[in-house]
Short mmCIF file of C-alpha atoms in Angstrom, two decimals:
data_model
loop_
_atom_site.label_atom_id
_atom_site.label_comp_id
_atom_site.label_asym_id
_atom_site.label_seq_id
_atom_site.Cartn_x
_atom_site.Cartn_y
_atom_site.Cartn_z
CA UNK W 1 39.83 -54.81 -8.60
CA UNK W 2 38.77 -57.92 -10.61
CA UNK W 3 37.87 -61.03 -8.84
CA UNK W 4 38.75 -63.00 -11.79
CA UNK W 5 41.27 -65.78 -10.90
CA UNK W 6 44.89 -64.96 -11.74
CA UNK W 7 46.44 -67.65 -13.74
CA UNK W 8 49.61 -69.42 -12.52
CA UNK W 9 52.71 -68.23 -13.97
CA UNK W 10 54.16 -70.45 -16.73
CA UNK W 11 56.86 -72.71 -15.86
CA UNK W 12 60.19 -71.70 -17.43
CA UNK W 13 61.26 -73.42 -20.27
CA UNK W 14 63.67 -76.42 -19.50
CA UNK W 15 66.60 -76.93 -21.60
CA UNK W 16 66.88 -80.30 -23.33
CA UNK W 17 68.77 -82.55 -21.21
CA UNK W 18 69.88 -84.72 -24.15
CA UNK W 19 70.12 -82.59 -27.19
CA UNK W 20 71.77 -85.46 -29.00
CA UNK W 21 68.64 -87.66 -29.09
CA UNK W 22 66.79 -85.08 -30.80
CA UNK W 23 69.66 -84.35 -33.39
CA UNK W 24 70.02 -87.90 -34.14
CA UNK W 25 66.17 -88.31 -34.50
CA UNK W 26 66.27 -85.47 -37.22
CA UNK W 27 69.38 -87.14 -38.77
CA UNK W 28 67.74 -90.56 -39.10
CA UNK W 29 64.64 -88.79 -40.57
CA UNK W 30 66.62 -87.17 -43.11
CA UNK W 31 67.65 -90.56 -44.47
CA UNK W 32 64.10 -91.70 -44.74
CA UNK W 33 64.27 -93.61 -41.25
CA UNK W 34 61.29 -92.54 -39.05
CA UNK W 35 61.85 -93.50 -35.39
CA UNK W 36 59.72 -93.98 -32.24
CA UNK W 37 61.30 -93.29 -29.04
CA UNK W 38 60.93 -96.32 -26.39
CA UNK W 39 62.36 -95.87 -23.01
CA UNK W 40 65.30 -93.73 -24.35
CA UNK W 41 65.92 -95.95 -27.44
CA UNK W 42 65.17 -94.57 -30.93
CA UNK W 43 63.50 -97.51 -32.86
CA UNK W 44 63.50 -97.15 -36.75
CA UNK W 45 59.82 -98.01 -37.72
CA UNK W 46 59.09 -99.04 -34.10
CA UNK W 47 61.36 -102.18 -34.20
CA UNK W 48 64.82 -103.05 -33.10
CA UNK W 49 67.72 -102.63 -33.45
CA UNK W 50 67.63 -99.21 -31.48
CA UNK W 51 69.83 -96.29 -31.20
CA UNK W 52 70.58 -93.86 -28.39
CA UNK W 53 72.82 -90.64 -28.45
CA UNK W 54 74.28 -88.58 -25.52
CA UNK W 55 76.29 -85.26 -25.84
CA UNK W 56 78.61 -84.33 -23.07
CA UNK W 57 79.91 -80.68 -23.62
CA UNK W 58 83.16 -79.44 -22.04
CA UNK W 59 84.50 -83.07 -21.84
CA UNK W 60 87.60 -83.49 -19.24
CA UNK W 61 87.41 -79.70 -18.81
CA UNK W 62 88.00 -78.48 -22.22
CA UNK W 63 85.42 -75.97 -22.84
CA UNK W 64 85.59 -76.21 -26.48
CA UNK W 65 85.80 -79.95 -26.95
CA UNK W 66 82.63 -82.29 -26.15
CA UNK W 67 81.88 -85.99 -26.92
CA UNK W 68 79.02 -87.53 -28.61
CA UNK W 69 78.34 -91.17 -27.57
CA UNK W 70 76.19 -93.30 -29.98
CA UNK W 71 74.93 -96.83 -29.04
CA UNK W 72 73.24 -99.18 -31.38
CA UNK W 73 71.53 -101.85 -29.60
CA UNK W 74 70.90 -105.03 -31.73
CA UNK W 75 68.07 -107.47 -31.03
CA UNK W 76 70.44 -109.92 -29.34
CA UNK W 77 71.25 -106.94 -26.97
CA UNK W 78 74.88 -106.97 -28.50
CA UNK W 79 75.99 -103.07 -28.70
CA UNK W 80 77.98 -101.12 -31.12
CA UNK W 81 79.38 -98.13 -29.21
CA UNK W 82 80.87 -95.17 -31.02
CA UNK W 83 82.41 -91.89 -29.42
CA UNK W 84 83.10 -88.66 -31.38
CA UNK W 85 84.79 -85.57 -30.37
CA UNK W 86 83.01 -82.30 -31.17
CA UNK W 87 85.08 -79.33 -31.52
CA UNK W 88 83.22 -76.04 -30.77
CA UNK W 89 81.42 -74.58 -27.97
CA UNK W 90 77.71 -75.79 -27.10
CA UNK W 91 75.67 -76.60 -30.09
CA UNK W 92 78.44 -75.98 -32.44
CA UNK W 93 80.43 -79.02 -30.87
CA UNK W 94 77.50 -81.20 -31.05
CA UNK W 95 77.03 -80.54 -34.74
CA UNK W 96 80.67 -81.25 -35.37
CA UNK W 97 80.53 -84.39 -33.64
CA UNK W 98 77.25 -85.67 -35.22
CA UNK W 99 78.88 -84.85 -38.65
CA UNK W 100 81.58 -87.19 -38.04
CA UNK W 101 79.16 -89.76 -36.97
CA UNK W 102 77.08 -89.19 -39.98
CA UNK W 103 80.04 -89.41 -42.40
CA UNK W 104 81.43 -92.76 -40.70
CA UNK W 105 79.64 -94.95 -38.58
CA UNK W 106 76.08 -93.95 -39.56
CA UNK W 107 76.23 -94.74 -43.24
CA UNK W 108 77.86 -98.16 -42.62
CA UNK W 109 75.00 -98.91 -40.14
CA UNK W 110 72.28 -97.62 -42.28
CA UNK W 111 73.50 -100.00 -45.28
CA UNK W 112 74.58 -103.02 -43.22
CA UNK W 113 71.59 -103.27 -40.57
CA UNK W 114 68.63 -101.55 -42.52
CA UNK W 115 69.67 -102.28 -45.97
CA UNK W 116 69.30 -98.58 -47.11
CA UNK W 117 70.90 -97.74 -50.32
CA UNK W 118 71.82 -94.30 -51.74
CA UNK W 119 74.61 -92.30 -53.11
CA UNK W 120 76.30 -91.57 -49.71
CA UNK W 121 75.87 -95.17 -48.49
CA UNK W 122 78.63 -97.61 -48.98
CA UNK W 123 78.23 -100.70 -51.23
CA UNK W 124 79.30 -103.83 -49.70
CA UNK W 125 82.24 -105.88 -50.83
CA UNK W 126 82.11 -109.47 -50.46
CA UNK W 127 85.28 -111.05 -48.52
CA UNK W 128 85.92 -114.67 -47.56
CA UNK W 129 86.96 -115.03 -43.84
CA UNK W 130 87.61 -118.56 -42.80
CA UNK W 131 85.70 -120.09 -45.65
CA UNK W 132 82.63 -117.99 -44.80
CA UNK W 133 81.40 -115.03 -47.14
CA UNK W 134 80.89 -111.63 -45.34
CA UNK W 135 79.51 -108.37 -46.91
CA UNK W 136 81.81 -105.66 -45.77
CA UNK W 137 80.36 -102.09 -45.26
CA UNK W 138 83.26 -99.71 -44.88
CA UNK W 139 82.77 -95.98 -43.90
CA UNK W 140 85.33 -93.53 -45.44
CA UNK W 141 88.54 -92.80 -43.77
CA UNK W 142 87.81 -89.71 -41.85
CA UNK W 143 90.97 -87.67 -41.74
CA UNK W 144 91.74 -84.71 -39.31
CA UNK W 145 94.35 -82.22 -40.64
CA UNK W 146 95.24 -83.98 -43.82
CA UNK W 147 96.45 -87.18 -42.27
CA UNK W 148 98.56 -88.89 -44.75
CA UNK W 149 97.47 -92.74 -45.07
CA UNK W 150 100.11 -95.41 -45.82
CA UNK W 151 99.43 -96.60 -49.57
CA UNK W 152 99.16 -100.19 -48.47
CA UNK W 153 96.68 -99.79 -45.61
CA UNK W 154 93.67 -101.15 -47.18
CA UNK W 155 95.49 -104.49 -48.26
CA UNK W 156 96.88 -104.94 -44.64
CA UNK W 157 93.39 -104.55 -43.14
CA UNK W 158 91.90 -106.96 -45.31
CA UNK W 159 94.59 -109.51 -44.64
CA UNK W 160 94.25 -109.40 -41.07
CA UNK W 161 90.72 -109.45 -40.95
CA UNK W 162 90.41 -112.40 -43.47
CA UNK W 163 92.58 -114.43 -41.05
CA UNK W 164 90.40 -113.59 -38.17
CA UNK W 165 88.02 -116.26 -36.73
CA UNK W 166 84.54 -114.98 -36.93
CA UNK W 167 81.65 -116.56 -35.20
CA UNK W 168 78.79 -114.06 -35.37
CA UNK W 169 76.33 -112.94 -38.23
CA UNK W 170 77.58 -109.37 -37.57
CA UNK W 171 80.89 -107.99 -36.64
CA UNK W 172 82.39 -104.45 -36.45
CA UNK W 173 85.76 -102.97 -36.49
CA UNK W 174 86.99 -99.49 -35.61
CA UNK W 175 90.46 -98.12 -36.09
CA UNK W 176 92.01 -94.60 -34.95
CA UNK W 177 95.40 -93.66 -35.70
CA UNK W 178 96.83 -90.21 -34.26
CA UNK W 179 100.26 -88.64 -34.60
CA UNK W 180 101.69 -85.81 -32.78
CA UNK W 181 105.34 -84.61 -32.16
CA UNK W 182 106.64 -88.11 -33.73
CA UNK W 183 104.35 -89.99 -31.17
CA UNK W 184 101.92 -92.54 -32.82
CA UNK W 185 98.94 -93.72 -31.11
CA UNK W 186 96.94 -96.61 -32.33
CA UNK W 187 93.54 -98.04 -31.32
CA UNK W 188 91.94 -101.06 -32.91
CA UNK W 189 88.61 -102.50 -31.73
CA UNK W 190 86.79 -105.54 -32.76
CA UNK W 191 83.26 -105.75 -31.44
CA UNK W 192 84.06 -102.87 -28.84
CA UNK W 193 87.15 -104.83 -27.60
CA UNK W 194 90.88 -104.36 -28.24
CA UNK W 195 91.84 -106.26 -31.28
CA UNK W 196 95.37 -107.54 -31.12
CA UNK W 197 96.17 -107.95 -34.89
CA UNK W 198 95.27 -104.08 -35.38
CA UNK W 199 98.39 -103.06 -33.50
CA UNK W 200 100.15 -103.99 -36.61
CA UNK W 201 99.13 -100.69 -37.85
CA UNK W 202 101.94 -99.07 -36.05
CA UNK W 203 104.38 -100.88 -38.29
CA UNK W 204 103.11 -99.18 -41.38
CA UNK W 205 104.67 -95.99 -42.99
CA UNK W 206 103.04 -93.12 -41.31
CA UNK W 207 104.50 -89.86 -41.93
CA UNK W 208 106.04 -87.86 -38.83
CA UNK W 209 104.80 -84.30 -38.14
CA UNK W 210 105.07 -81.74 -35.48
CA UNK W 211 101.60 -81.06 -35.92
CA UNK W 212 98.68 -83.45 -34.92
CA UNK W 213 96.64 -85.54 -37.26
CA UNK W 214 94.49 -88.21 -36.97
CA UNK W 215 92.64 -91.00 -39.31
CA UNK W 216 89.48 -93.03 -38.26
CA UNK W 217 87.61 -95.73 -39.87
CA UNK W 218 84.48 -97.77 -39.21
CA UNK W 219 83.53 -101.17 -40.63
CA UNK W 220 80.53 -103.69 -40.54
CA UNK W 221 80.80 -107.18 -41.51
CA UNK W 222 77.54 -109.12 -42.28
CA UNK W 223 77.52 -112.75 -42.80
CA UNK W 224 75.96 -113.97 -46.05
CA UNK W 225 74.11 -117.22 -45.23
CA UNK W 226 74.02 -119.62 -48.05
CA UNK W 227 70.71 -120.70 -49.23
#
């Protein structure tokens, strides 16, 4: 019998407790934005603002529906919070939610906050809000089940926002409309808080349908400081 010491068994591989963070790191790198992890925050080029993501599978007991939560913390510690449902079991659900984030909020964030430009990134419009110029970075309308958008929705959103008193260099809006069996659900947020003017979305001409559909949009407004 050999007297050589027996090496201890290798510890079993532990599953990634937060696969969303790794997926977000890869997504940012694919857009040319390398990050450093600092206390759970992904800092592009090692500097704030920072991003954090968490995936919750089987949300509310539904095995095939999870939730991806993404937080962007700015240098002044204000936070943009976005949540996305992911359809599918396990990693498939995470990929579905991450694709929704990439299409909507991420592209607007990359353009407005890190000044990235590219074919998939929104070019800003210039709006005048209470005498102050803002650049508006709008993600696309994200439509589930071919949600039919009212034809005048863009004009209404712009009019409501242009009458809004804005006091920060950066503001964000998120709109979510869902319809099922004739019942319409509206959520309109400004800087993460309920935004009363957005409730007027319910007054637009949304088609009634027995089937579920939804429409979602994320927008960032960045103040243009005159030189």
